């Protein structure tokens, strides 16, 4: 939801471009040649940008099928997208089946016990109730083993009237296309599903879409690319940026050469510095691991086209930036600094924090003013 308080009561602002999300989905859909359906992963509050708003934007672009992680996300999404097809990737929690049926939500059955439970419900109802089945091809998280899947799909007594709406697996190393794991998973997925040509198949996430048609099958499930993230490590990111984080300058001060900055005194000024203190920190999702020290550089922000490196430790509510080379007129008290956005890619920040852009995006904005507008 848009923020309820005036702008000047927030330390920072998170701007989300819904048109960019829609454009990213359209671009990914265009890579499929009309042969596969392009769905959307909208879990974790749409990777931090807002499930309801992103869902509406994606639906408006033509998306009809959505994936969330847990049932509560699905039920919330159902209120804003009454006609959408909604799947829950984490499957059928104990005691939840009645709620799935009541709200027309579809579980992705990720274990043999879940499959047995759902098939039993279909038998009792005397009809097929839509659900997908997950088969594990090597990531060893959720999913029936290939042997379990093959045996179950051939057991009419077990399944009764249940026919999976599709069967899926998930790539372990899609962000690195040359990794041999991708080919092993693709080959195993083809082998395991070949005896059941009547069941649609889904393997590709964002990276899988970009890896080419052999990974597309009947349905693809992009996530990070929809939100402007980098799906493949070794290639330029062609997706439009979706989120911008700006933090407010509270104070600009001089730091003498030889003095230290921030908690732990981990960084020493090697020259006289100017230091801008901005009102955002790790409580806002700007990860502490992107801090700077004498041993390693940290992240950076952008101020009017000037790069401003992080100085010292990122704290809960504040970050200090080196603005020695930034013109004075850009450093007014209350001015907004770009911490993430078109000039500061989430993948770049993630590299400084030794993590991935997924973590950055899903952590952002707990205390920021939230605005839905184009990233001009």
Coordinates of C-alpha atoms in Angstrom, one line a residue:
X1 CA 0.0 0.0 0.0
X2 CA 1.1 3.6 -0.5
X3 CA 2.5 5.1 2.6
X4 CA 0.1 6.8 5.0
X5 CA 2.2 9.7 6.3
X6 CA 3.6 12.8 4.7
X7 CA 6.9 12.4 2.8
X8 CA 9.0 14.5 5.3
X9 CA 8.3 12.0 8.1
X10 CA 10.3 9.2 6.4
X11 CA 14.0 8.7 6.3
X12 CA 13.8 7.4 2.8
X13 CA 11.6 6.5 -0.2
X14 CA 11.0 3.3 -2.1
X15 CA 9.7 4.1 -5.6
X16 CA 8.3 1.1 -7.6
X17 CA 7.6 1.3 -11.3
X18 CA 4.7 -1.0 -12.1
X19 CA 4.9 -0.3 -15.8
X20 CA 8.4 -1.6 -15.7
X21 CA 7.2 -4.9 -14.1
X22 CA 4.6 -5.2 -16.9
X23 CA 7.2 -4.5 -19.5
X24 CA 9.6 -7.1 -18.1
X25 CA 6.9 -9.7 -18.2
X26 CA 6.0 -8.8 -21.8
X27 CA 9.7 -9.0 -22.8
X28 CA 10.0 -12.5 -21.3
X29 CA 6.8 -13.6 -22.8
X30 CA 8.0 -12.5 -26.2
X31 CA 11.0 -14.9 -25.9
X32 CA 8.6 -17.9 -25.8
X33 CA 7.3 -17.6 -29.3
X34 CA 3.7 -18.4 -28.1
X35 CA 4.6 -22.0 -27.4
X36 CA 4.6 -21.8 -23.6
X37 CA 2.6 -19.9 -21.1
X38 CA 4.5 -17.2 -19.2
X39 CA 3.4 -17.2 -15.6
X40 CA 4.8 -15.0 -12.7
X41 CA 6.4 -15.8 -9.4
X42 CA 4.9 -13.2 -7.0
X43 CA 6.0 -14.7 -3.7
X44 CA 7.7 -12.8 -0.8
X45 CA 5.4 -9.8 -1.4
X46 CA 6.4 -9.8 -5.1
X47 CA 10.1 -9.8 -4.2
X48 CA 9.5 -6.9 -1.9
X49 CA 7.7 -4.5 -4.3
X50 CA 4.1 -5.3 -3.3
X51 CA 2.1 -8.4 -4.1
X52 CA -1.3 -6.7 -4.8
X53 CA 0.1 -3.9 -6.9
X54 CA 2.5 -6.1 -8.9
X55 CA -0.2 -8.7 -9.4
X56 CA -2.5 -6.1 -10.9
X57 CA 0.2 -4.8 -13.2
X58 CA 1.1 -8.3 -14.4
X59 CA -2.5 -9.3 -14.9
X60 CA -3.0 -6.1 -16.9
X61 CA -0.1 -7.1 -19.1
X62 CA -1.7 -10.5 -19.8
X63 CA -0.4 -12.8 -17.1
X64 CA -3.0 -15.4 -16.0
X65 CA -1.0 -17.8 -13.7
X66 CA 0.8 -16.8 -10.5
X67 CA 3.1 -18.6 -8.1
X68 CA 3.5 -17.8 -4.4
X69 CA 5.3 -19.6 -1.6
X70 CA 2.8 -20.2 1.2
X71 CA -1.0 -20.4 1.4
X72 CA -1.5 -17.1 3.2
X73 CA 0.1 -15.3 0.2
X74 CA -2.2 -17.1 -2.1
X75 CA -5.3 -16.2 -0.2
X76 CA -4.3 -12.6 0.0
X77 CA -3.6 -12.6 -3.8
X78 CA -7.0 -14.2 -4.5
X79 CA -8.8 -11.1 -3.1
X80 CA -7.2 -8.8 -5.6
X81 CA -7.1 -11.3 -8.6
X82 CA -10.3 -13.2 -8.4
X83 CA -9.9 -14.9 -11.8
X84 CA -6.2 -15.8 -11.7
X85 CA -4.8 -19.3 -11.5
X86 CA -2.7 -19.3 -8.3
X87 CA -0.3 -22.0 -7.2
X88 CA 1.4 -22.5 -3.8
X89 CA 5.0 -23.7 -4.3
X90 CA 5.5 -24.9 -0.7
X91 CA 2.7 -27.3 -1.2
X92 CA 0.0 -28.7 1.0
X93 CA 0.5 -27.9 4.6
X94 CA -1.3 -30.2 7.1
X95 CA -4.9 -29.2 7.6
X96 CA -4.9 -26.7 4.7
X97 CA -6.6 -28.7 2.0
X98 CA -10.1 -27.4 2.8
X99 CA -8.9 -23.8 2.4
X100 CA -7.2 -24.5 -0.9
X101 CA -10.5 -25.9 -2.3
X102 CA -12.6 -23.1 -0.8
X103 CA -10.4 -20.3 -2.3
X104 CA -9.7 -22.1 -5.6
X105 CA -6.0 -22.2 -4.9
X106 CA -3.8 -25.0 -6.3
X107 CA -1.0 -26.7 -4.3
X108 CA 2.3 -27.8 -5.9
X109 CA 2.5 -31.3 -4.4
X110 CA 6.1 -31.7 -3.3
X111 CA 6.1 -35.1 -1.5
X112 CA 4.5 -38.5 -1.9
X113 CA 2.5 -37.9 1.3
X114 CA 1.1 -34.7 -0.1
X115 CA 0.2 -36.4 -3.3
X116 CA -1.6 -39.2 -1.4
X117 CA -3.5 -36.7 0.6
X118 CA -4.7 -34.7 -2.4
X119 CA -5.5 -37.8 -4.5
X120 CA -7.5 -39.1 -1.5
X121 CA -9.5 -35.8 -1.4
X122 CA -10.1 -36.1 -5.2
X123 CA -11.4 -39.7 -4.7
X124 CA -13.8 -38.6 -1.9
X125 CA -15.0 -35.7 -4.1
X126 CA -15.4 -38.0 -7.1
X127 CA -13.6 -35.5 -9.3
X128 CA -10.3 -34.0 -10.3
X129 CA -9.2 -31.0 -8.2
X130 CA -6.4 -29.0 -9.8
X131 CA -2.9 -29.3 -8.4
X132 CA 0.6 -29.6 -9.8
X133 CA 3.2 -32.1 -8.9
X134 CA 6.9 -31.3 -8.2
X135 CA 9.6 -33.9 -9.2
X136 CA 13.1 -33.4 -7.9
X137 CA 15.8 -33.5 -10.6
X138 CA 18.8 -32.8 -8.3
X139 CA 18.3 -29.7 -6.2
X140 CA 17.2 -32.0 -3.3
X141 CA 14.6 -29.6 -1.7
X142 CA 11.0 -30.2 -2.5
X143 CA 9.8 -32.8 -5.0
X144 CA 9.0 -36.5 -5.4
X145 CA 12.1 -38.5 -6.4
X146 CA 12.0 -39.7 -10.0
X147 CA 11.2 -43.2 -8.9
X148 CA 8.3 -42.0 -6.7
X149 CA 6.9 -39.9 -9.5
X150 CA 7.0 -42.6 -12.1
X151 CA 5.4 -45.1 -9.8
X152 CA 2.7 -42.7 -8.6
X153 CA 1.8 -41.5 -12.0
X154 CA 1.3 -45.1 -13.1
X155 CA -0.8 -46.1 -10.1
X156 CA -4.4 -45.5 -11.1
X157 CA -5.6 -46.8 -7.7
X158 CA -3.5 -44.2 -5.9
X159 CA -4.4 -41.3 -8.1
X160 CA -8.1 -42.0 -8.7
X161 CA -9.6 -39.1 -10.7
X162 CA -6.6 -36.9 -10.0
X163 CA -4.6 -35.7 -13.1
X164 CA -1.8 -33.1 -12.4
X165 CA -2.4 -29.8 -14.1
X166 CA 1.3 -29.9 -14.8
X167 CA 4.5 -31.4 -13.5
X168 CA 7.4 -29.1 -12.6
X169 CA 11.0 -29.2 -11.5
X170 CA 13.4 -26.4 -10.5
X171 CA 16.9 -25.5 -11.8
X172 CA 19.7 -25.5 -9.2
X173 CA 22.3 -23.6 -11.3
X174 CA 20.3 -21.5 -13.9
X175 CA 22.2 -18.4 -13.1
X176 CA 25.3 -20.1 -14.6
X177 CA 24.2 -21.5 -17.9
X178 CA 27.4 -23.4 -18.6
X179 CA 27.1 -25.4 -15.4
X180 CA 26.7 -29.1 -16.2
X181 CA 23.9 -29.4 -13.6
X182 CA 21.5 -27.6 -16.0
X183 CA 21.9 -30.2 -18.7
X184 CA 21.7 -33.1 -16.2
X185 CA 18.4 -31.7 -14.8
X186 CA 17.0 -31.1 -18.3
X187 CA 17.8 -34.6 -19.5
X188 CA 16.4 -36.2 -16.3
X189 CA 13.2 -34.1 -16.4
X190 CA 12.6 -35.1 -20.0
X191 CA 13.3 -38.8 -19.2
X192 CA 11.0 -38.9 -16.2
X193 CA 8.1 -37.0 -17.8
X194 CA 8.3 -38.6 -21.3
X195 CA 5.9 -41.5 -20.4
X196 CA 3.2 -39.0 -19.5
X197 CA 2.8 -36.8 -22.5
X198 CA -0.7 -35.8 -21.5
X199 CA 0.7 -33.8 -18.5
X200 CA 2.0 -30.3 -19.3
X201 CA 5.6 -29.6 -18.0
X202 CA 7.4 -26.6 -16.4
X203 CA 11.1 -26.3 -15.7
X204 CA 12.2 -22.7 -16.4
X205 CA 12.6 -19.8 -14.0
X206 CA 13.9 -16.5 -15.2
X207 CA 17.3 -17.9 -16.0
X208 CA 15.7 -20.9 -17.7
X209 CA 13.7 -18.7 -20.0
X210 CA 16.9 -16.9 -21.1
X211 CA 18.8 -20.2 -21.6
X212 CA 16.6 -21.0 -24.6
X213 CA 13.6 -22.9 -25.9
X214 CA 14.6 -26.4 -24.8
X215 CA 14.0 -25.3 -21.2
X216 CA 10.6 -23.7 -21.9
X217 CA 8.3 -26.7 -22.2
X218 CA 4.6 -25.7 -21.6
X219 CA 4.9 -23.1 -18.8
X220 CA 7.6 -20.9 -17.5
X221 CA 7.8 -19.2 -14.0
X222 CA 9.9 -16.0 -14.1
X223 CA 10.6 -14.3 -10.8
X224 CA 13.7 -12.1 -10.3
X225 CA 13.8 -10.8 -13.9
X226 CA 10.3 -9.4 -13.5
X227 CA 11.5 -7.1 -10.8
X228 CA 14.6 -5.9 -12.6
X229 CA 17.0 -8.4 -11.1
X230 CA 19.9 -10.1 -13.0
X231 CA 19.0 -13.7 -13.8
X232 CA 22.2 -14.8 -15.4
X233 CA 25.5 -13.8 -13.8
X234 CA 27.6 -13.7 -16.9
X235 CA 25.3 -11.6 -19.2
X236 CA 24.2 -8.0 -19.2
X237 CA 20.9 -7.4 -17.6
X238 CA 18.3 -6.4 -20.2
X239 CA 15.4 -6.1 -17.7
X240 CA 14.1 -2.6 -16.8
X241 CA 14.8 -1.5 -13.3
X242 CA 11.8 -1.6 -11.1
X243 CA 12.7 -0.2 -7.7
X244 CA 14.6 2.9 -6.5
X245 CA 15.6 3.5 -2.9
X246 CA 16.5 7.0 -1.8
X247 CA 17.7 8.0 1.6
X248 CA 17.6 11.4 3.2
X249 CA 20.8 13.3 4.1
X250 CA 20.8 14.2 7.8
X251 CA 24.2 15.7 8.2
X252 CA 27.4 16.4 6.3
X253 CA 30.6 16.6 8.4
X254 CA 34.3 16.7 8.1
X255 CA 36.5 13.7 9.1
X256 CA 40.2 14.4 9.7
X257 CA 42.8 12.2 8.2
X258 CA 43.6 9.3 10.6
X259 CA 40.2 9.3 12.3
X260 CA 37.9 6.2 12.1
X261 CA 34.3 6.1 11.0
X262 CA 31.4 4.1 12.5
X263 CA 30.9 1.1 14.8
X264 CA 34.0 -1.0 15.4
X265 CA 36.3 1.7 14.0
X266 CA 36.8 -0.5 11.0
X267 CA 37.6 2.2 8.5
X268 CA 40.3 4.9 8.8
X269 CA 40.2 8.1 6.8
X270 CA 43.3 8.0 4.6
X271 CA 42.8 11.7 3.7
X272 CA 40.6 14.5 5.0
X273 CA 37.1 13.5 4.1
X274 CA 33.5 14.8 3.9
X275 CA 31.1 12.4 5.3
X276 CA 27.3 12.4 4.6
X277 CA 25.1 10.6 7.2
X278 CA 21.9 9.3 5.6
X279 CA 18.8 8.0 7.3
X280 CA 18.7 4.3 6.3
X281 CA 20.4 1.2 7.5
X282 CA 20.2 -2.5 7.8
X283 CA 16.8 -2.3 9.4
X284 CA 15.6 -0.9 6.0
X285 CA 17.2 -3.8 4.1
X286 CA 20.5 -2.2 3.2
X287 CA 22.6 -5.1 4.2
X288 CA 25.3 -4.7 6.8
X289 CA 27.6 -7.0 4.8
X290 CA 28.0 -4.2 2.3
X291 CA 29.9 -2.2 4.9
X292 CA 33.4 -0.8 4.2
X293 CA 36.6 -1.3 6.1
X294 CA 40.3 -0.8 5.8
X295 CA 40.5 -4.3 4.4
X296 CA 37.7 -4.2 1.8
X297 CA 35.5 -1.7 0.0
X298 CA 31.8 -1.6 0.7
X299 CA 28.8 -0.6 -1.4
X300 CA 28.1 2.8 -2.8
X301 CA 25.3 5.3 -3.5
X302 CA 24.8 7.9 -6.3
X303 CA 24.3 11.6 -5.7
X304 CA 23.5 13.6 -8.8
X305 CA 25.7 11.4 -11.0
X306 CA 28.6 11.3 -8.4
X307 CA 29.6 8.0 -6.8
X308 CA 29.6 8.1 -3.0
X309 CA 31.2 5.0 -1.4
X310 CA 30.0 3.7 1.9
X311 CA 32.3 4.6 4.8
X312 CA 32.6 2.2 7.7
X313 CA 29.9 0.0 9.1
X314 CA 26.3 0.2 8.0
X315 CA 24.3 0.5 11.2
X316 CA 20.7 -0.2 11.9
X317 CA 19.4 3.3 11.1
X318 CA 22.3 5.1 9.4
X319 CA 24.8 4.8 6.6
X320 CA 27.8 7.2 6.2
X321 CA 29.0 8.0 2.7
X322 CA 32.2 9.6 1.3
X323 CA 31.0 12.8 -0.4
X324 CA 34.4 14.5 -0.5
X325 CA 34.2 14.8 -4.3
X326 CA 30.5 15.6 -4.5
X327 CA 29.5 19.2 -5.2
X328 CA 28.3 21.1 -2.2
X329 CA 25.0 22.1 -3.8
X330 CA 24.0 18.4 -4.0
X331 CA 24.5 17.8 -0.2
X332 CA 21.7 19.9 1.3
X333 CA 20.2 18.7 4.5
X334 CA 17.1 16.6 3.6
X335 CA 18.3 15.9 0.0
X336 CA 17.7 12.3 -1.3
X337 CA 20.5 10.0 -2.2
X338 CA 20.0 7.1 -4.6
X339 CA 20.9 3.9 -2.7
X340 CA 19.4 1.5 -5.3
X341 CA 17.9 2.2 -8.7
X342 CA 18.7 2.9 -12.3
X343 CA 22.2 4.1 -11.3
X344 CA 22.9 1.5 -8.5
X345 CA 21.9 -2.0 -9.6
X346 CA 20.8 -4.5 -7.0
X347 CA 23.3 -7.0 -8.4
X348 CA 26.1 -4.6 -7.8
X349 CA 25.1 -4.0 -4.2
X350 CA 24.7 -7.7 -3.7
X351 CA 28.2 -8.4 -4.9
X352 CA 29.6 -6.0 -2.2
X353 CA 27.4 -7.8 0.4
X354 CA 28.5 -11.3 -0.8
X355 CA 24.9 -12.2 -1.6
X356 CA 22.4 -12.1 -4.5
X357 CA 20.0 -9.4 -5.6
X358 CA 17.0 -11.5 -4.5
X359 CA 18.0 -10.9 -0.9
X360 CA 18.4 -7.2 -1.4
X361 CA 15.0 -6.8 -3.1
X362 CA 13.1 -8.9 -0.6
X363 CA 14.6 -7.1 2.4
X364 CA 13.9 -3.5 1.3
X365 CA 11.5 -0.9 2.5
X366 CA 10.4 -1.7 6.0
X367 CA 10.4 2.0 7.0
X368 CA 10.5 3.8 3.7
X369 CA 7.8 5.9 2.2
X370 CA 6.4 3.7 -0.6
X371 CA 5.5 5.3 -3.9
X372 CA 4.2 3.7 -7.0
X373 CA 5.3 5.8 -9.9
X374 CA 7.6 5.7 -13.0
X375 CA 11.3 5.7 -12.3
X376 CA 12.0 9.0 -14.2

